[in-house]
Amino acid sequence: MIRVLLVDDQALIRGGFRALLEAEDDIEVVAEAADGERALALARRHLPDVALVDVQMPVVDGIEATRRIAADPALSGVHVVILTNYGLDEYVFDALRAGATGFLVKDTEPADLLYGVRVAARGDALLAPAITRRLIGEFVARRPRTSPPGLGTLTNREREVMALVAQGLSNDEIAAHMVISPATAKTHVSRSMTKLHARDRAQLVVLAYQSGLVSPAE
């Protein structure tokens, strides 16, 4: 059962999402919050698998709430998916840097929302390759390159895998590309995340572009 925390200051939106999610046999909404501070308290109490978090909220906004969840070792199993009205924007990039697994537009199709919750619950980055390229092209390229601590400790194989993750490839696709087993690809991804202190694949994508390991043109 996938446990979900809904965080949005609009009760109508929370109600609509709850009805959609709880109609599924494998998803349960364990709590709702109208601001980021309350969301953090509920996350610590219920330890949900996925937190659907609005960006603009009173008291504590979605970006700061994401940052606090990502920084709390007790909440390492909580995967934050940012909800936005506007699609790709500066808030989305800031949320990914803060530790969000991905993002969804609020007017997304119901099937896409359900798919997104299930993907996030597995710990996978909720970023389609096309969205990743747009994200990096519009925001990361504007900022100075930074070398994250641990980048120099990556092996050549791990650098190659990290670049493929940044291009949106799954573990199976990475394995096929590199002619290795999916288990080996997964190991390389996990080791890269550990060395770079990346919370999940979404942060690994951001670090790959910020460090210059991959460029938007690629």
GROMACS .gro file of C-alpha atoms in nm:
model
  218
    1MET     CA    1   0.000   0.000   0.000
    2ILE     CA    2   0.138   0.341  -0.103
    3ARG     CA    3   0.086   0.595   0.175
    4VAL     CA    4   0.032   0.954   0.059
    5LEU     CA    5   0.038   1.290   0.239
    6LEU     CA    6  -0.157   1.570   0.063
    7VAL     CA    7  -0.027   1.924   0.119
    8ASP     CA    8  -0.220   2.216  -0.036
    9ASP     CA    9  -0.383   2.524   0.113
   10GLN     CA   10  -0.696   2.472  -0.098
   11ALA     CA   11  -0.933   2.220   0.058
   12LEU     CA   12  -1.114   2.162  -0.271
   13ILE     CA   13  -0.795   2.051  -0.443
   14ARG     CA   14  -0.704   1.822  -0.154
   15GLY     CA   15  -1.050   1.672  -0.164
   16GLY     CA   16  -1.031   1.604  -0.537
   17PHE     CA   17  -0.690   1.441  -0.510
   18ARG     CA   18  -0.800   1.234  -0.211
   19ALA     CA   19  -1.105   1.100  -0.396
   20LEU     CA   20  -0.894   1.007  -0.697
   21LEU     CA   21  -0.614   0.843  -0.499
   22GLU     CA   22  -0.831   0.649  -0.258
   23ALA     CA   23  -1.028   0.496  -0.544
   24GLU     CA   24  -0.713   0.291  -0.613
   25ASP     CA   25  -0.658  -0.037  -0.432
   26ASP     CA   26  -0.288   0.025  -0.373
   27ILE     CA   27  -0.297   0.389  -0.255
   28GLU     CA   28  -0.401   0.534   0.082
   29VAL     CA   29  -0.414   0.901   0.185
   30VAL     CA   30  -0.288   0.904   0.543
   31ALA     CA   31  -0.311   1.279   0.616
   32GLU     CA   32  -0.373   1.629   0.477
   33ALA     CA   33  -0.209   1.962   0.554
   34ALA     CA   34  -0.279   2.321   0.447
   35ASP     CA   35   0.073   2.457   0.507
   36GLY     CA   36   0.431   2.337   0.505
   37GLU     CA   37   0.485   2.348   0.880
   38ARG     CA   38   0.188   2.121   0.945
   39ALA     CA   39   0.303   1.898   0.659
   40LEU     CA   40   0.638   1.844   0.826
   41ALA     CA   41   0.473   1.744   1.153
   42LEU     CA   42   0.239   1.503   0.976
   43ALA     CA   43   0.524   1.356   0.771
   44ARG     CA   44   0.709   1.276   1.093
   45ARG     CA   45   0.399   1.124   1.247
   46HIS     CA   46   0.279   0.912   0.953
   47LEU     CA   47   0.600   0.852   0.749
   48PRO     CA   48   0.422   0.851   0.412
   49ASP     CA   49   0.583   0.708   0.099
   50VAL     CA   50   0.486   1.013  -0.108
   51ALA     CA   51   0.409   1.374  -0.015
   52LEU     CA   52   0.223   1.573  -0.281
   53VAL     CA   53   0.322   1.929  -0.194
   54ASP     CA   54   0.192   2.259  -0.333
   55VAL     CA   55   0.453   2.532  -0.390
   56GLN     CA   56   0.278   2.844  -0.267
   57MET     CA   57   0.133   2.803   0.083
   58PRO     CA   58   0.109   3.008   0.402
   59VAL     CA   59   0.340   2.976   0.706
   60VAL     CA   60   0.599   2.757   0.531
   61ASP     CA   61   0.595   2.725   0.152
   62GLY     CA   62   0.643   2.405  -0.045
   63ILE     CA   63   1.010   2.467  -0.127
   64GLU     CA   64   1.110   2.512   0.236
   65ALA     CA   65   0.892   2.219   0.342
   66THR     CA   66   1.067   2.002   0.083
   67ARG     CA   67   1.407   2.119   0.207
   68ARG     CA   68   1.321   2.034   0.568
   69ILE     CA   69   1.186   1.690   0.476
   70ALA     CA   70   1.495   1.612   0.270
   71ALA     CA   71   1.725   1.724   0.553
   72ASP     CA   72   1.559   1.502   0.815
   73PRO     CA   73   1.718   1.153   0.826
   74ALA     CA   74   1.401   1.017   0.984
   75LEU     CA   75   1.212   1.115   0.667
   76SER     CA   76   1.452   0.960   0.416
   77GLY     CA   77   1.173   0.735   0.288
   78VAL     CA   78   0.940   1.027   0.210
   79HIS     CA   79   0.945   1.119  -0.160
   80VAL     CA   80   0.822   1.472  -0.230
   81VAL     CA   81   0.637   1.548  -0.553
   82ILE     CA   82   0.581   1.919  -0.608
   83LEU     CA   83   0.241   2.034  -0.735
   84THR     CA   84   0.246   2.345  -0.951
   85ASN     CA   85  -0.011   2.547  -1.142
   86TYR     CA   86   0.234   2.667  -1.401
   87GLY     CA   87   0.433   2.367  -1.522
   88LEU     CA   88   0.802   2.432  -1.570
   89ASP     CA   89   0.913   2.735  -1.370
   90GLU     CA   90   1.179   2.856  -1.128
   91TYR     CA   91   0.990   2.702  -0.838
   92VAL     CA   92   1.025   2.356  -0.991
   93PHE     CA   93   1.401   2.388  -1.027
   94ASP     CA   94   1.435   2.517  -0.669
   95ALA     CA   95   1.223   2.227  -0.546
   96LEU     CA   96   1.440   1.971  -0.723
   97ARG     CA   97   1.752   2.126  -0.573
   98ALA     CA   98   1.581   2.117  -0.233
   99GLY     CA   99   1.523   1.742  -0.264
  100ALA     CA  100   1.195   1.686  -0.452
  101THR     CA  101   1.164   1.364  -0.649
  102GLY     CA  102   0.978   1.540  -0.929
  103PHE     CA  103   0.678   1.753  -1.008
  104LEU     CA  104   0.326   1.739  -1.147
  105VAL     CA  105   0.104   2.011  -1.289
  106LYS     CA  106  -0.222   2.035  -1.094
  107ASP     CA  107  -0.437   1.999  -1.404
  108THR     CA  108  -0.261   1.679  -1.508
  109GLU     CA  109  -0.470   1.388  -1.629
  110PRO     CA  110  -0.587   1.154  -1.348
  111ALA     CA  111  -0.394   0.862  -1.497
  112ASP     CA  112  -0.075   1.071  -1.501
  113LEU     CA  113  -0.122   1.167  -1.136
  114LEU     CA  114  -0.163   0.804  -1.034
  115TYR     CA  115   0.137   0.704  -1.243
  116GLY     CA  116   0.341   0.982  -1.084
  117VAL     CA  117   0.255   0.872  -0.731
  118ARG     CA  118   0.356   0.514  -0.808
  119VAL     CA  119   0.683   0.620  -0.975
  120ALA     CA  120   0.772   0.846  -0.682
  121ALA     CA  121   0.690   0.573  -0.431
  122ARG     CA  122   0.949   0.350  -0.600
  123GLY     CA  123   1.209   0.623  -0.551
  124ASP     CA  124   1.244   0.698  -0.921
  125ALA     CA  125   1.276   1.051  -1.055
  126LEU     CA  126   0.948   1.182  -1.191
  127LEU     CA  127   1.111   1.362  -1.485
  128ALA     CA  128   1.049   1.269  -1.844
  129PRO     CA  129   1.356   1.319  -2.068
  130ALA     CA  130   1.191   1.605  -2.258
  131ILE     CA  131   1.105   1.783  -1.933
  132THR     CA  132   1.458   1.728  -1.805
  133ARG     CA  133   1.611   1.891  -2.113
  134ARG     CA  134   1.377   2.191  -2.087
  135LEU     CA  135   1.444   2.223  -1.715
  136ILE     CA  136   1.817   2.225  -1.758
  137GLY     CA  137   1.814   2.438  -2.069
  138GLU     CA  138   1.606   2.711  -1.910
  139PHE     CA  139   1.746   2.725  -1.559
  140VAL     CA  140   2.064   2.530  -1.490
  141ALA     CA  141   2.245   2.679  -1.791
  142ARG     CA  142   2.193   3.027  -1.646
  143ARG     CA  143   2.382   2.946  -1.328
  144PRO     CA  144   2.757   2.906  -1.276
  145ARG     CA  145   2.882   2.550  -1.279
  146THR     CA  146   2.959   2.402  -0.941
  147SER     CA  147   3.149   2.086  -0.858
  148PRO     CA  148   2.963   1.889  -0.590
  149PRO     CA  149   3.173   1.728  -0.315
  150GLY     CA  150   3.249   1.372  -0.413
  151LEU     CA  151   3.247   1.423  -0.790
  152GLY     CA  152   3.617   1.344  -0.808
  153THR     CA  153   3.561   1.009  -0.637
  154LEU     CA  154   3.335   0.876  -0.913
  155THR     CA  155   3.479   0.608  -1.137
  156ASN     CA  156   3.459   0.646  -1.514
  157ARG     CA  157   3.175   0.395  -1.518
  158GLU     CA  158   2.986   0.588  -1.252
  159ARG     CA  159   3.032   0.913  -1.445
  160GLU     CA  160   2.898   0.747  -1.757
  161VAL     CA  161   2.598   0.610  -1.568
  162MET     CA  162   2.532   0.949  -1.408
  163ALA     CA  163   2.530   1.112  -1.752
  164LEU     CA  164   2.280   0.854  -1.878
  165VAL     CA  165   2.057   0.912  -1.575
  166ALA     CA  166   2.067   1.284  -1.656
  167GLN     CA  167   1.945   1.204  -2.006
  168GLY     CA  168   1.639   1.035  -1.857
  169LEU     CA  169   1.733   0.669  -1.903
  170SER     CA  170   1.599   0.402  -1.668
  171ASN     CA  171   1.823   0.136  -1.515
  172ASP     CA  172   1.715  -0.114  -1.780
  173GLU     CA  173   1.791   0.134  -2.058
  174ILE     CA  174   2.128   0.216  -1.903
  175ALA     CA  175   2.207  -0.156  -1.885
  176ALA     CA  176   2.121  -0.204  -2.252
  177HIS     CA  177   2.325   0.101  -2.355
  178MET     CA  178   2.635  -0.005  -2.160
  179VAL     CA  179   2.588  -0.380  -2.220
  180ILE     CA  180   2.577  -0.460  -1.850
  181SER     CA  181   2.312  -0.621  -1.629
  182PRO     CA  182   2.029  -0.410  -1.482
  183ALA     CA  183   2.157  -0.503  -1.135
  184THR     CA  184   2.501  -0.365  -1.219
  185ALA     CA  185   2.346  -0.047  -1.359
  186LYS     CA  186   2.145  -0.005  -1.041
  187THR     CA  187   2.460  -0.052  -0.832
  188HIS     CA  188   2.644   0.216  -1.028
  189VAL     CA  189   2.353   0.457  -0.983
  190SER     CA  190   2.332   0.385  -0.610
  191ARG     CA  191   2.705   0.434  -0.560
  192SER     CA  192   2.698   0.762  -0.752
  193MET     CA  193   2.413   0.887  -0.535
  194THR     CA  194   2.595   0.784  -0.218
  195LYS     CA  195   2.923   0.951  -0.317
  196LEU     CA  196   2.747   1.274  -0.416
  197HIS     CA  197   2.504   1.268  -0.120
  198ALA     CA  198   2.212   1.281  -0.365
  199ARG     CA  199   1.878   1.199  -0.209
  200ASP     CA  200   1.740   1.041  -0.525
  201ARG     CA  201   1.773   1.026  -0.904
  202ALA     CA  202   1.620   1.372  -0.949
  203GLN     CA  203   1.901   1.530  -0.748
  204LEU     CA  204   2.153   1.322  -0.941
  205VAL     CA  205   2.015   1.476  -1.263
  206VAL     CA  206   2.052   1.830  -1.129
  207LEU     CA  207   2.408   1.762  -1.006
  208ALA     CA  208   2.508   1.614  -1.342
  209TYR     CA  209   2.414   1.933  -1.523
  210GLN     CA  210   2.532   2.175  -1.256
  211SER     CA  211   2.874   2.015  -1.252
  212GLY     CA  212   2.909   2.028  -1.630
  213LEU     CA  213   2.927   1.649  -1.658
  214VAL     CA  214   2.639   1.683  -1.904
  215SER     CA  215   2.551   1.994  -2.100
  216PRO     CA  216   2.202   2.107  -2.211
  217ALA     CA  217   2.308   2.067  -2.575
  218GLU     CA  218   2.353   1.695  -2.521
   0.00000   0.00000   0.00000
